[in-house]
Amino acid sequence: MAFNKVLICFSKIIGARYYLTDGDNGPEDFISPRDAEGHGTHTTSTAAGGLVSQASLFGIAKGTVRGGVPSARIAVYKICWSYGCSDEGILAAFDDAIADGVDIISLSVGSFIPFDYFEDSIAIGAFHAMKKGILTSNSAGNGGPTPGSVVNVSPWSLTVAASTIDRKFVTKVKLGNGQIYEGATINTFDLKGKMYPFIYGGDAPNLTLGVASEFSRYCYPGALNATLVKGKIVFCEYFTDYEGVLEAGALGAVFQDTGNKDFQFSYPLPFSTLNVNDGRMIINYLNTTENPTATIFKTSQDNNQFAPFVVSFSSRGPNPITADILKPDLTAPGVDILAAWSEASTVTEGDTRRTRYNIISGTSMSCPHATGAAAYVKSFHPTWSPAAIRSALMTTAIPMTSNNNIEGEHAYGAGHINPLQATDPGLVYDAGEIDYVKFLCGQGYTIANIQLITGNSSSCSEETDGTVWDLNYPSFALSSTPGKSITRVFHRTVTNVGSAVSNYRAVVNAPPGLIIQVQPSVLSFEYVGQQQSFVVTVGAELGNSMISGSLIWDDGVHQVKSPIVAYASIML
């Protein structure tokens, strides 16, 4: 349905639609394209928001913000409601976006589990978009670090993992004895350094409900004695939820948390989470001090010297649908991202405050970063196909190592996005509808299935029966059973989009256990648009893990990088 009243600000939003299926919406939803929750506003502004100075979340992360391509215009297609996102709405939105002539589709939506291409409305819609020259940028999912959790794995889409940025947020806790501990949350409340009574949750059991101290120490909802904790800061031994301390009237809370601290959440009261060692020190302080006190400082920011690395929640490969296509494709910033927020929503659940900007994390945040980069590349090369744009982003990505991500390419794909370099990749791995039909035929799908996703009378024959290893993809993957030797042959074709006359030399990185041969080892071009084909033969001795290598085509100016990954299928 069309939105009949669209506020156009400097022609930024040029259209908006919404798609409502019976039962999708709840009482908090707007039956219009308006964002009631904040997620859509955040992702949209990340991809193409304008330049705004002095943006912050209540003073946190203050500075100038802008979207990936601030000059781009935005068409909004609202497909999700408080109860979820329907397949009907997704497919209808794809149809309208294609008919409206959009250039890039950004879809920070995914299922909790990966679906086969013919059961996945996003994959089906993205195929139809690809046919019309439109790249779909997808989030990889937030199911990490579980192996095989990556979703949105269709080879005609761009699948984006989430990585950290060069800043991190810290929330410090100060005790009455002067000791200060560094926690991991986004605390928007300022206690001005004032010290407050500090109580251990285990010393405040809700005896009225028969709660013992061994449960109240975890601060479960209903476990705390409101009379004892009201107006105080409560220490809880295990991170459960903020609801228990909030409903008991606590002024603030400090939780001992064994989970990952590479991303932060906001809470509706002063809040910090500490590691186990610091938690033990605080318990000792509480047990040995007659009148313990504490304060929680407002969040400050610090340098993240280890960035970028893929955050723990980002879904990992191997690709659970087609094992020998590497997914995710690449990674982009998706941790603690400040962007616009709907003032129809609140800062976080349980809060009452409204804000124009918020800091949240997810592959939903990394996806629009990649979308903005794709739009940026397309602005330089408006005739490039979706595959060419994806290739440019992948082959120019900044290489990453397994030092910070033991899953290697199954976490970060080709590496960390590098938009400026992507406008001049030198060579691209191009592909179109017939290439994907050959791939699908080679995977053994029925003609009925293929016609469902292609929307035409495509059929399989000897001419259209291709192997997964021959799909013209910018990365190379092969899998087999543990302890087995395996050899695969990959046929690839690259198109010259760099210097008219150029010679590219193959540079191979093959660690022990991996043999990589490239024929020919030199590709010579005489004009822009010329194509050259080559064959990569990869042999691997597989244990129970993964072996990572690479192929780089180097002309002295461009380095066209492709990961080569061999792994044991036990990883799935």
Coordinates of C-alpha atoms in Angstrom, one line a residue:
M1 CA 0.0 0.0 0.0
A2 CA 1.3 3.5 -0.8
F3 CA 2.0 6.0 1.9
N4 CA -0.2 9.0 1.2
K5 CA 1.7 11.5 3.3
V6 CA 5.5 11.4 3.0
L7 CA 7.6 14.1 4.6
I8 CA 10.2 15.0 2.1
C9 CA 13.3 16.7 3.5
F10 CA 15.6 17.9 0.8
S11 CA 14.2 15.1 -1.3
K12 CA 16.0 12.5 0.8
I13 CA 13.0 10.2 1.2
I14 CA 11.4 9.9 -2.2
G15 CA 8.8 7.3 -1.4
A16 CA 7.5 4.9 1.2
R17 CA 5.3 1.8 1.2
Y18 CA 4.2 -0.7 3.8
Y19 CA 3.1 -4.3 3.5
L20 CA 0.7 -5.7 6.1
T21 CA -0.6 -9.2 6.3
D22 CA -3.5 -10.1 8.7
G23 CA -2.1 -10.7 12.1
D24 CA 1.3 -9.1 11.5
N25 CA 0.7 -6.0 13.6
G26 CA 0.3 -5.3 17.2
P27 CA -1.1 -2.3 19.1
E28 CA 2.2 -0.5 19.1
D29 CA 2.5 -0.6 15.3
F30 CA 1.7 2.2 13.0
I31 CA -0.4 1.1 10.0
S32 CA 1.8 3.1 7.7
P33 CA 5.5 3.2 6.7
R34 CA 6.3 5.0 9.9
D35 CA 8.9 3.3 12.1
A36 CA 7.6 2.4 15.5
E37 CA 10.6 0.5 16.8
G38 CA 13.7 2.3 15.5
H39 CA 15.5 -0.5 13.6
G40 CA 14.5 0.7 10.2
T41 CA 15.4 4.3 10.9
H42 CA 18.8 3.2 12.2
T43 CA 19.7 1.0 9.2
T44 CA 18.3 3.5 6.6
S45 CA 20.3 6.4 8.0
T46 CA 23.5 4.2 8.1
A47 CA 23.2 3.5 4.4
A48 CA 22.3 6.9 3.1
G49 CA 21.6 9.4 5.9
G50 CA 22.6 13.0 5.6
L51 CA 25.4 14.9 7.3
V52 CA 24.5 15.8 10.9
S53 CA 26.8 17.5 13.5
Q54 CA 26.7 17.1 17.2
A55 CA 24.8 13.8 17.1
S56 CA 25.0 11.6 20.2
L57 CA 23.1 9.3 22.5
F58 CA 22.6 11.6 25.5
G59 CA 26.2 13.0 25.0
I60 CA 27.8 9.6 24.4
A61 CA 29.8 9.3 21.1
K62 CA 29.2 13.0 20.2
G63 CA 30.3 14.0 16.8
T64 CA 29.3 14.4 13.2
V65 CA 27.5 11.4 11.6
R66 CA 26.7 10.6 8.0
G67 CA 25.4 7.7 6.0
G68 CA 27.5 5.7 3.6
V69 CA 26.3 7.8 0.6
P70 CA 24.7 10.9 2.0
S71 CA 23.8 12.2 -1.4
A72 CA 21.7 9.1 -2.2
R73 CA 17.9 9.1 -2.1
I74 CA 15.9 6.6 -0.1
A75 CA 12.8 4.6 -0.9
V76 CA 11.3 2.8 2.1
Y77 CA 9.6 -0.5 2.0
K78 CA 8.3 -1.5 5.5
I79 CA 7.9 -5.3 5.7
C80 CA 8.3 -6.0 9.5
W81 CA 5.9 -5.5 12.3
S82 CA 5.9 -6.3 16.0
Y83 CA 5.0 -9.9 15.3
G84 CA 7.5 -10.5 12.5
C85 CA 8.1 -10.2 8.8
S86 CA 5.8 -12.2 6.4
D87 CA 7.0 -13.9 3.2
E88 CA 4.1 -12.2 1.4
G89 CA 5.3 -8.8 2.5
I90 CA 8.9 -9.5 1.6
L91 CA 8.1 -10.7 -1.9
A92 CA 5.6 -7.8 -2.5
A93 CA 8.3 -5.3 -1.4
F94 CA 10.8 -6.8 -3.7
D95 CA 8.3 -6.6 -6.6
D96 CA 7.6 -2.9 -5.9
A97 CA 11.3 -2.0 -5.3
I98 CA 12.2 -3.6 -8.7
A99 CA 9.3 -1.8 -10.4
D100 CA 10.2 1.5 -8.8
G101 CA 13.7 1.2 -10.3
V102 CA 15.8 1.2 -7.1
D103 CA 19.6 0.8 -7.6
I104 CA 20.5 -1.2 -4.4
I105 CA 18.3 -3.1 -2.0
S106 CA 19.4 -3.2 1.6
L107 CA 17.7 -5.9 3.7
S108 CA 18.7 -6.2 7.4
V109 CA 16.3 -9.1 7.9
G110 CA 16.9 -12.8 8.1
S111 CA 15.5 -16.0 9.6
F112 CA 16.8 -17.6 12.7
I113 CA 17.9 -20.6 10.7
P114 CA 19.1 -20.8 7.1
F115 CA 16.5 -21.9 4.5
D116 CA 17.0 -23.5 1.1
Y117 CA 16.9 -21.1 -1.8
F118 CA 13.4 -22.2 -2.8
E119 CA 12.0 -21.9 0.7
D120 CA 13.5 -18.4 1.3
S121 CA 11.5 -15.4 0.2
I122 CA 14.5 -13.2 0.5
A123 CA 16.6 -15.4 -1.8
I124 CA 13.7 -15.6 -4.3
G125 CA 13.2 -11.8 -4.3
A126 CA 16.9 -11.2 -4.5
F127 CA 17.1 -13.4 -7.6
H128 CA 14.4 -11.3 -9.4
A129 CA 16.2 -8.2 -8.3
M130 CA 19.5 -9.5 -9.7
K131 CA 17.8 -10.2 -13.1
K132 CA 17.0 -6.5 -13.2
G133 CA 20.5 -5.4 -12.3
I134 CA 19.8 -4.7 -8.6
L135 CA 22.2 -6.0 -5.9
T136 CA 20.6 -7.1 -2.6
S137 CA 22.8 -6.5 0.4
N138 CA 21.9 -8.9 3.3
S139 CA 22.8 -9.3 7.0
A140 CA 24.6 -12.6 7.8
G141 CA 22.6 -13.1 11.0
N142 CA 23.2 -12.8 14.7
G143 CA 23.6 -16.5 15.5
G144 CA 27.3 -16.5 16.1
P145 CA 29.7 -17.8 17.0
T146 CA 27.9 -21.1 16.3
P147 CA 29.3 -22.8 13.1
G148 CA 27.0 -23.0 10.2
S149 CA 24.7 -20.2 11.6
V150 CA 25.0 -17.8 8.6
V151 CA 21.7 -17.0 6.9
N152 CA 20.9 -15.2 3.6
V153 CA 23.4 -17.3 1.7
S154 CA 22.2 -17.1 -1.9
P155 CA 25.2 -16.6 -4.2
W156 CA 23.4 -13.8 -6.1
S157 CA 23.3 -11.7 -2.9
L158 CA 25.9 -9.9 -0.8
T159 CA 26.1 -11.5 2.7
V160 CA 27.6 -9.2 5.3
A161 CA 29.1 -10.1 8.7
A162 CA 29.6 -7.6 11.6
S163 CA 32.9 -6.3 12.8
T164 CA 34.1 -3.9 15.5
I165 CA 35.2 -0.3 14.9
D166 CA 38.2 1.5 16.4
R167 CA 36.3 2.7 19.4
K168 CA 34.7 0.9 22.3
F169 CA 32.5 2.0 25.2
V170 CA 33.3 1.4 28.8
T171 CA 31.2 1.9 32.0
K172 CA 33.3 2.2 35.1
V173 CA 32.2 1.3 38.6
K174 CA 33.8 2.9 41.6
L175 CA 33.7 1.4 45.1
G176 CA 33.8 3.2 48.5
N177 CA 37.4 2.0 48.9
G178 CA 38.5 3.9 45.8
Q179 CA 38.9 0.9 43.6
I180 CA 37.6 1.4 40.0
Y181 CA 36.5 -1.4 37.7
E182 CA 35.8 -1.2 34.0
G183 CA 32.6 -2.7 32.8
A184 CA 30.9 -3.2 29.4
T185 CA 27.6 -1.5 28.9
I186 CA 26.2 1.8 27.4
N187 CA 25.1 3.7 30.5
T188 CA 23.4 6.9 29.6
F189 CA 22.7 7.9 33.2
D190 CA 25.0 10.3 35.1
L191 CA 25.2 9.8 38.8
K192 CA 27.7 12.7 39.0
G193 CA 30.1 10.5 40.9
K194 CA 27.9 10.4 44.0
M195 CA 28.4 7.3 46.1
Y196 CA 25.3 5.3 47.0
P197 CA 24.6 2.4 49.3
F198 CA 25.8 -0.9 47.7
I199 CA 24.1 -4.2 48.5
Y200 CA 24.7 -7.8 47.4
G201 CA 21.6 -9.4 45.8
G202 CA 22.2 -12.5 48.0
D203 CA 21.7 -10.4 51.1
A204 CA 18.3 -9.2 49.9
P205 CA 16.1 -12.3 49.2
N206 CA 12.4 -11.8 48.8
L207 CA 11.4 -13.9 51.8
T208 CA 7.7 -13.1 51.3
L209 CA 7.8 -15.2 48.1
G210 CA 10.0 -17.8 49.7
V211 CA 13.1 -16.8 47.7
A212 CA 16.4 -18.0 49.2
S213 CA 19.7 -16.1 49.0
E214 CA 21.1 -18.6 46.5
F215 CA 18.5 -17.3 44.0
S216 CA 18.3 -13.7 45.0
R217 CA 22.1 -13.4 44.3
Y218 CA 21.2 -13.8 40.6
C219 CA 18.6 -11.0 40.8
Y220 CA 15.9 -12.8 39.0
P221 CA 12.5 -11.0 38.6
G222 CA 10.7 -11.3 41.9
A223 CA 13.8 -12.5 43.8
L224 CA 14.8 -9.3 45.5
N225 CA 13.4 -7.6 48.6
A226 CA 12.3 -4.2 47.4
T227 CA 12.5 -2.7 50.9
L228 CA 16.2 -3.6 51.1
V229 CA 17.3 -2.7 47.6
K230 CA 15.2 0.4 46.9
G231 CA 17.5 3.4 46.2
K232 CA 20.6 1.3 46.3
I233 CA 23.0 -0.1 43.8
V234 CA 22.7 -3.9 43.7
F235 CA 25.5 -6.4 42.8
C236 CA 24.3 -9.6 41.1
E237 CA 26.4 -12.6 40.6
Y238 CA 25.2 -13.7 37.2
F239 CA 23.9 -11.7 34.3
T240 CA 20.2 -12.5 33.8
D241 CA 18.2 -9.4 33.0
Y242 CA 17.6 -5.9 34.3
E243 CA 14.0 -6.5 35.2
G244 CA 14.6 -8.0 38.6
V245 CA 16.5 -5.0 39.9
L246 CA 14.3 -2.5 38.1
E247 CA 11.0 -3.8 39.5
A248 CA 12.6 -3.9 43.0
G249 CA 13.3 -0.2 42.8
A250 CA 17.1 -0.4 42.7
L251 CA 18.9 2.8 41.8
G252 CA 21.4 0.9 39.7
A253 CA 23.0 -2.5 39.2
V254 CA 26.3 -4.2 38.7
F255 CA 26.3 -7.7 37.2
Q256 CA 29.0 -10.3 37.1
D257 CA 28.9 -11.5 33.5
T258 CA 30.7 -14.5 31.9
G259 CA 29.5 -13.6 28.4
N260 CA 31.3 -11.9 25.6
K261 CA 32.0 -8.2 26.1
D262 CA 32.8 -7.2 22.5
F263 CA 29.6 -5.3 22.2
Q264 CA 27.3 -3.3 24.6
F265 CA 23.7 -2.8 25.4
S266 CA 21.7 0.1 26.9
Y267 CA 19.6 -0.4 30.0
P268 CA 16.8 1.7 31.6
L269 CA 18.8 2.4 34.8
P270 CA 22.5 2.9 35.7
F271 CA 24.1 -0.5 34.8
S272 CA 27.5 -2.1 34.3
T273 CA 28.7 -5.7 33.7
L274 CA 32.0 -6.8 35.0
N275 CA 34.1 -9.9 34.3
V276 CA 34.4 -12.8 36.8
N277 CA 37.7 -11.7 38.4
D278 CA 36.4 -8.2 39.1
G279 CA 33.2 -9.6 40.3
R280 CA 35.0 -11.7 42.9
M281 CA 36.8 -8.5 44.1
I282 CA 33.5 -6.8 44.5
I283 CA 32.0 -9.7 46.5
N284 CA 35.0 -9.5 48.8
Y285 CA 34.5 -5.8 49.3
L286 CA 30.8 -6.3 50.0
N287 CA 31.5 -9.1 52.5
T288 CA 34.3 -7.2 54.4
T289 CA 32.8 -3.7 54.5
E290 CA 30.3 -2.5 57.1
N291 CA 28.7 0.2 54.9
P292 CA 29.6 -0.5 51.3
T293 CA 29.0 2.2 48.7
A294 CA 29.5 2.5 45.0
T295 CA 28.8 4.6 42.0
I296 CA 28.4 3.9 38.3
F297 CA 29.9 6.4 35.9
K298 CA 28.3 7.4 32.6
T299 CA 29.8 5.6 29.7
S300 CA 32.9 6.9 28.1
Q301 CA 34.7 5.8 24.9
D302 CA 38.2 4.4 24.4
N303 CA 40.3 3.2 21.5
N304 CA 39.7 -0.4 20.4
Q305 CA 43.2 -1.4 19.4
F306 CA 42.2 -4.8 18.2
A307 CA 39.7 -3.6 15.7
P308 CA 38.5 -4.7 13.3
F309 CA 37.6 -8.2 14.2
V310 CA 34.3 -10.0 13.7
V311 CA 32.1 -9.7 16.8
S312 CA 31.0 -12.8 18.7
F313 CA 27.3 -12.6 17.8
S314 CA 27.9 -12.4 14.0
S315 CA 26.8 -15.6 12.3
R316 CA 29.5 -17.9 11.1
G317 CA 30.0 -20.2 8.1
P318 CA 30.4 -22.8 6.8
N319 CA 27.6 -22.2 4.4
P320 CA 24.9 -24.7 5.5
I321 CA 23.0 -24.7 2.1
T322 CA 25.9 -24.9 -0.4
A323 CA 29.0 -26.0 1.4
D324 CA 31.4 -25.0 -1.4
I325 CA 30.3 -21.3 -1.6
L326 CA 32.1 -19.2 1.0
K327 CA 29.7 -17.2 3.1
P328 CA 29.6 -14.6 4.6
D329 CA 31.1 -12.6 1.7
L330 CA 32.8 -9.9 3.8
T331 CA 32.4 -8.0 7.0
A332 CA 31.6 -4.4 7.7
P333 CA 31.2 -2.2 10.9
G334 CA 28.3 -3.5 13.0
V335 CA 29.2 -2.9 16.6
D336 CA 28.1 0.0 18.8
I337 CA 26.9 2.0 15.8
L338 CA 25.4 5.5 16.4
A339 CA 22.7 6.3 13.9
A340 CA 19.3 7.9 13.7
W341 CA 16.4 6.5 15.8
S342 CA 12.6 6.8 15.6
E343 CA 11.3 9.1 18.3
A344 CA 8.2 6.9 18.4
S345 CA 10.4 4.4 20.2
T346 CA 12.4 4.6 23.4
V347 CA 16.1 4.2 24.0
T348 CA 15.7 0.6 25.0
E349 CA 13.0 -1.7 26.4
G350 CA 11.8 -0.7 29.8
D351 CA 12.9 2.9 29.3
T352 CA 10.6 5.9 28.8
R353 CA 13.1 8.4 27.3
R354 CA 13.0 9.3 23.6
T355 CA 16.1 10.0 21.5
R356 CA 16.9 11.0 17.9
Y357 CA 20.0 8.8 17.9
N358 CA 20.8 5.5 19.4
I359 CA 23.8 3.1 19.6
I360 CA 23.0 -0.5 18.8
S361 CA 24.8 -3.5 17.4
G362 CA 24.0 -6.3 14.9
T363 CA 24.6 -7.6 11.4
S364 CA 21.6 -5.4 10.7
M365 CA 24.0 -2.5 11.3
S366 CA 26.8 -3.9 9.1
C367 CA 24.5 -4.7 6.2
P368 CA 23.7 -1.0 5.5
H369 CA 27.4 -0.1 5.7
A370 CA 27.9 -2.5 2.8
T371 CA 24.9 -1.2 1.1
G372 CA 26.3 2.3 1.2
A373 CA 29.6 1.1 -0.1
A374 CA 27.8 -0.8 -3.0
A375 CA 25.8 2.4 -3.9
Y376 CA 29.1 4.3 -3.8
V377 CA 30.7 1.9 -6.3
K378 CA 27.6 2.0 -8.5
S379 CA 27.7 5.8 -8.6
F380 CA 31.1 5.5 -10.3
H381 CA 30.0 2.5 -12.5
P382 CA 26.3 2.7 -13.1
T383 CA 26.3 -0.1 -15.7
W384 CA 28.0 -2.7 -13.5
S385 CA 26.0 -5.8 -12.7
P386 CA 25.2 -6.8 -9.1
A387 CA 27.9 -9.5 -9.3
A388 CA 30.5 -7.0 -10.5
I389 CA 29.8 -4.7 -7.6
R390 CA 29.9 -7.5 -5.1
S391 CA 33.2 -8.7 -6.7
A392 CA 34.7 -5.2 -6.4
L393 CA 33.8 -5.1 -2.7
M394 CA 35.1 -8.6 -2.0
T395 CA 38.4 -8.5 -4.0
T396 CA 39.4 -5.1 -2.5
A397 CA 38.4 -5.9 1.1
I398 CA 41.2 -5.6 3.7
P399 CA 42.5 -9.1 4.5
M400 CA 42.0 -10.3 8.1
T401 CA 43.6 -13.1 10.1
S402 CA 42.5 -15.8 12.4
N403 CA 44.4 -14.3 15.3
N404 CA 41.3 -12.6 16.5
N405 CA 38.7 -14.9 14.8
I406 CA 39.6 -18.6 15.0
E407 CA 36.9 -19.3 12.4
G408 CA 38.9 -17.4 9.8
E409 CA 37.1 -16.8 6.5
H410 CA 34.0 -18.5 7.9
A411 CA 33.7 -15.4 10.1
Y412 CA 34.9 -12.6 7.8
G413 CA 34.8 -14.0 4.2
A414 CA 37.0 -12.0 1.9
G415 CA 37.8 -9.5 4.7
H416 CA 36.9 -6.0 6.0
I417 CA 35.1 -3.7 3.6
N418 CA 37.2 -1.0 1.9
P419 CA 34.8 1.3 -0.1
L420 CA 37.4 3.7 -1.5
Q421 CA 39.5 0.9 -3.1
A422 CA 36.3 -0.8 -4.4
T423 CA 35.7 1.9 -7.0
D424 CA 38.9 0.7 -8.8
P425 CA 39.2 -3.0 -8.4
G426 CA 41.1 -3.7 -11.6
L427 CA 39.3 -6.9 -12.4
V428 CA 35.9 -8.2 -11.6
Y429 CA 34.3 -11.7 -11.4
D430 CA 31.0 -11.1 -13.3
A431 CA 27.9 -13.3 -13.4
G432 CA 24.3 -13.1 -14.5
E433 CA 21.1 -15.1 -14.5
I434 CA 22.3 -17.9 -16.8
D435 CA 25.3 -18.5 -14.5
Y436 CA 23.1 -18.9 -11.5
V437 CA 20.7 -21.2 -13.4
K438 CA 23.7 -23.4 -14.3
F439 CA 24.7 -23.5 -10.7
L440 CA 21.2 -24.4 -9.5
C441 CA 21.0 -27.1 -12.2
G442 CA 24.3 -28.5 -11.1
Q443 CA 23.0 -28.6 -7.5
G444 CA 20.3 -31.1 -8.6
Y445 CA 17.3 -28.8 -8.2
T446 CA 14.2 -29.7 -10.2
I447 CA 13.0 -27.7 -13.2
A448 CA 9.9 -26.7 -11.2
N449 CA 12.1 -25.4 -8.4
I450 CA 14.3 -23.4 -10.8
Q451 CA 11.3 -21.9 -12.5
L452 CA 9.9 -20.9 -9.2
I453 CA 13.0 -18.8 -8.4
T454 CA 13.7 -17.5 -11.9
G455 CA 10.2 -16.7 -12.8
N456 CA 10.6 -17.9 -16.4
S457 CA 10.8 -21.2 -18.4
S458 CA 14.4 -21.9 -17.5
S459 CA 15.2 -25.6 -17.7
C460 CA 18.2 -27.9 -17.1
S461 CA 20.2 -29.5 -19.9
E462 CA 23.8 -30.5 -20.6
E463 CA 24.5 -26.9 -21.6
T464 CA 23.1 -25.5 -18.3
D465 CA 24.4 -28.1 -15.9
G466 CA 27.3 -26.6 -14.1
T467 CA 29.2 -27.4 -10.9
V468 CA 29.4 -25.2 -7.9
W469 CA 33.1 -24.8 -8.4
D470 CA 32.5 -23.2 -11.8
L471 CA 30.2 -20.5 -10.6
N472 CA 32.2 -17.3 -11.3
Y473 CA 32.5 -16.3 -7.7
P474 CA 35.2 -14.1 -6.2
S475 CA 36.1 -16.6 -3.5
F476 CA 37.0 -20.3 -3.7
A477 CA 35.8 -23.0 -1.2
L478 CA 36.0 -26.8 -1.1
S479 CA 34.9 -29.2 1.6
S480 CA 35.2 -32.9 2.3
T481 CA 35.2 -35.4 5.1
P482 CA 37.9 -35.2 7.8
G483 CA 41.1 -37.0 7.1
K484 CA 40.6 -37.1 3.4
S485 CA 42.6 -35.8 0.5
I486 CA 40.6 -33.7 -1.9
T487 CA 41.2 -31.9 -5.2
R488 CA 38.9 -29.5 -6.9
V489 CA 39.1 -27.6 -10.2
F490 CA 37.7 -24.1 -10.5
H491 CA 37.0 -22.3 -13.7
R492 CA 36.9 -18.5 -13.5
T493 CA 36.7 -15.5 -15.8
V494 CA 37.7 -12.0 -15.0
T495 CA 36.7 -8.8 -16.8
N496 CA 39.2 -5.9 -17.1
V497 CA 37.8 -2.7 -15.6
G498 CA 41.2 -1.1 -14.8
S499 CA 44.0 0.0 -17.2
A500 CA 43.3 -0.8 -20.9
V501 CA 46.6 -2.4 -21.4
S502 CA 47.7 -4.5 -18.4
N503 CA 49.3 -7.7 -17.3
Y504 CA 48.3 -9.5 -14.1
R505 CA 50.5 -12.0 -12.4
A506 CA 49.0 -14.7 -10.2
V507 CA 50.4 -14.5 -6.6
V508 CA 49.5 -17.6 -4.6
N509 CA 49.6 -18.1 -0.8
A510 CA 49.4 -21.8 -0.1
P511 CA 50.1 -22.8 3.5
P512 CA 51.1 -26.4 4.4
G513 CA 48.3 -28.8 3.6
L514 CA 47.1 -26.8 0.6
I515 CA 48.3 -27.0 -3.0
I516 CA 47.2 -24.3 -5.4
Q517 CA 48.0 -24.2 -9.1
V518 CA 46.8 -21.4 -11.5
Q519 CA 46.8 -21.7 -15.3
P520 CA 47.7 -19.5 -16.9
S521 CA 49.7 -17.6 -14.3
V522 CA 49.7 -14.4 -16.3
L523 CA 46.6 -12.6 -17.7
S524 CA 47.2 -10.0 -20.4
F525 CA 44.6 -7.4 -21.4
E526 CA 44.5 -5.0 -24.3
Y527 CA 41.3 -3.1 -23.7
V528 CA 38.8 -2.3 -20.9
G529 CA 36.0 -4.9 -20.9
Q530 CA 38.2 -7.7 -22.2
Q531 CA 37.7 -11.0 -20.5
Q532 CA 40.2 -13.7 -19.7
S533 CA 39.6 -17.1 -18.2
F534 CA 41.8 -19.2 -16.0
V535 CA 41.8 -22.5 -14.0
V536 CA 42.6 -22.9 -10.4
T537 CA 43.3 -26.4 -9.1
V538 CA 43.3 -26.8 -5.4
G539 CA 44.4 -29.9 -3.4
A540 CA 44.0 -30.2 0.3
E541 CA 44.9 -32.7 3.1
L542 CA 42.0 -32.1 5.5
G543 CA 42.1 -32.8 9.2
N544 CA 39.3 -31.6 11.4
S545 CA 39.8 -27.9 10.8
M546 CA 40.2 -25.4 8.0
I547 CA 43.1 -24.4 5.8
S548 CA 43.2 -20.9 4.3
G549 CA 45.1 -19.6 1.3
S550 CA 44.6 -17.0 -1.3
L551 CA 45.0 -16.0 -4.9
I552 CA 46.0 -12.4 -5.8
W553 CA 46.0 -11.1 -9.4
D554 CA 48.6 -8.2 -9.3
D555 CA 49.4 -5.8 -12.1
G556 CA 51.6 -3.5 -10.0
V557 CA 48.7 -1.2 -9.3
H558 CA 45.7 -3.4 -8.4
Q559 CA 45.7 -6.4 -6.2
V560 CA 42.6 -8.5 -6.9
K561 CA 42.4 -10.7 -3.8
S562 CA 40.4 -13.9 -3.4
P563 CA 40.3 -16.2 -0.4
I564 CA 40.8 -20.0 -0.9
V565 CA 39.4 -22.1 1.9
A566 CA 39.4 -25.9 2.3
Y567 CA 37.6 -27.4 5.3
A568 CA 36.3 -30.6 6.8
S569 CA 32.6 -31.0 6.6
I570 CA 32.6 -31.9 10.4
M571 CA 32.5 -28.1 10.9
L572 CA 28.9 -28.1 9.9

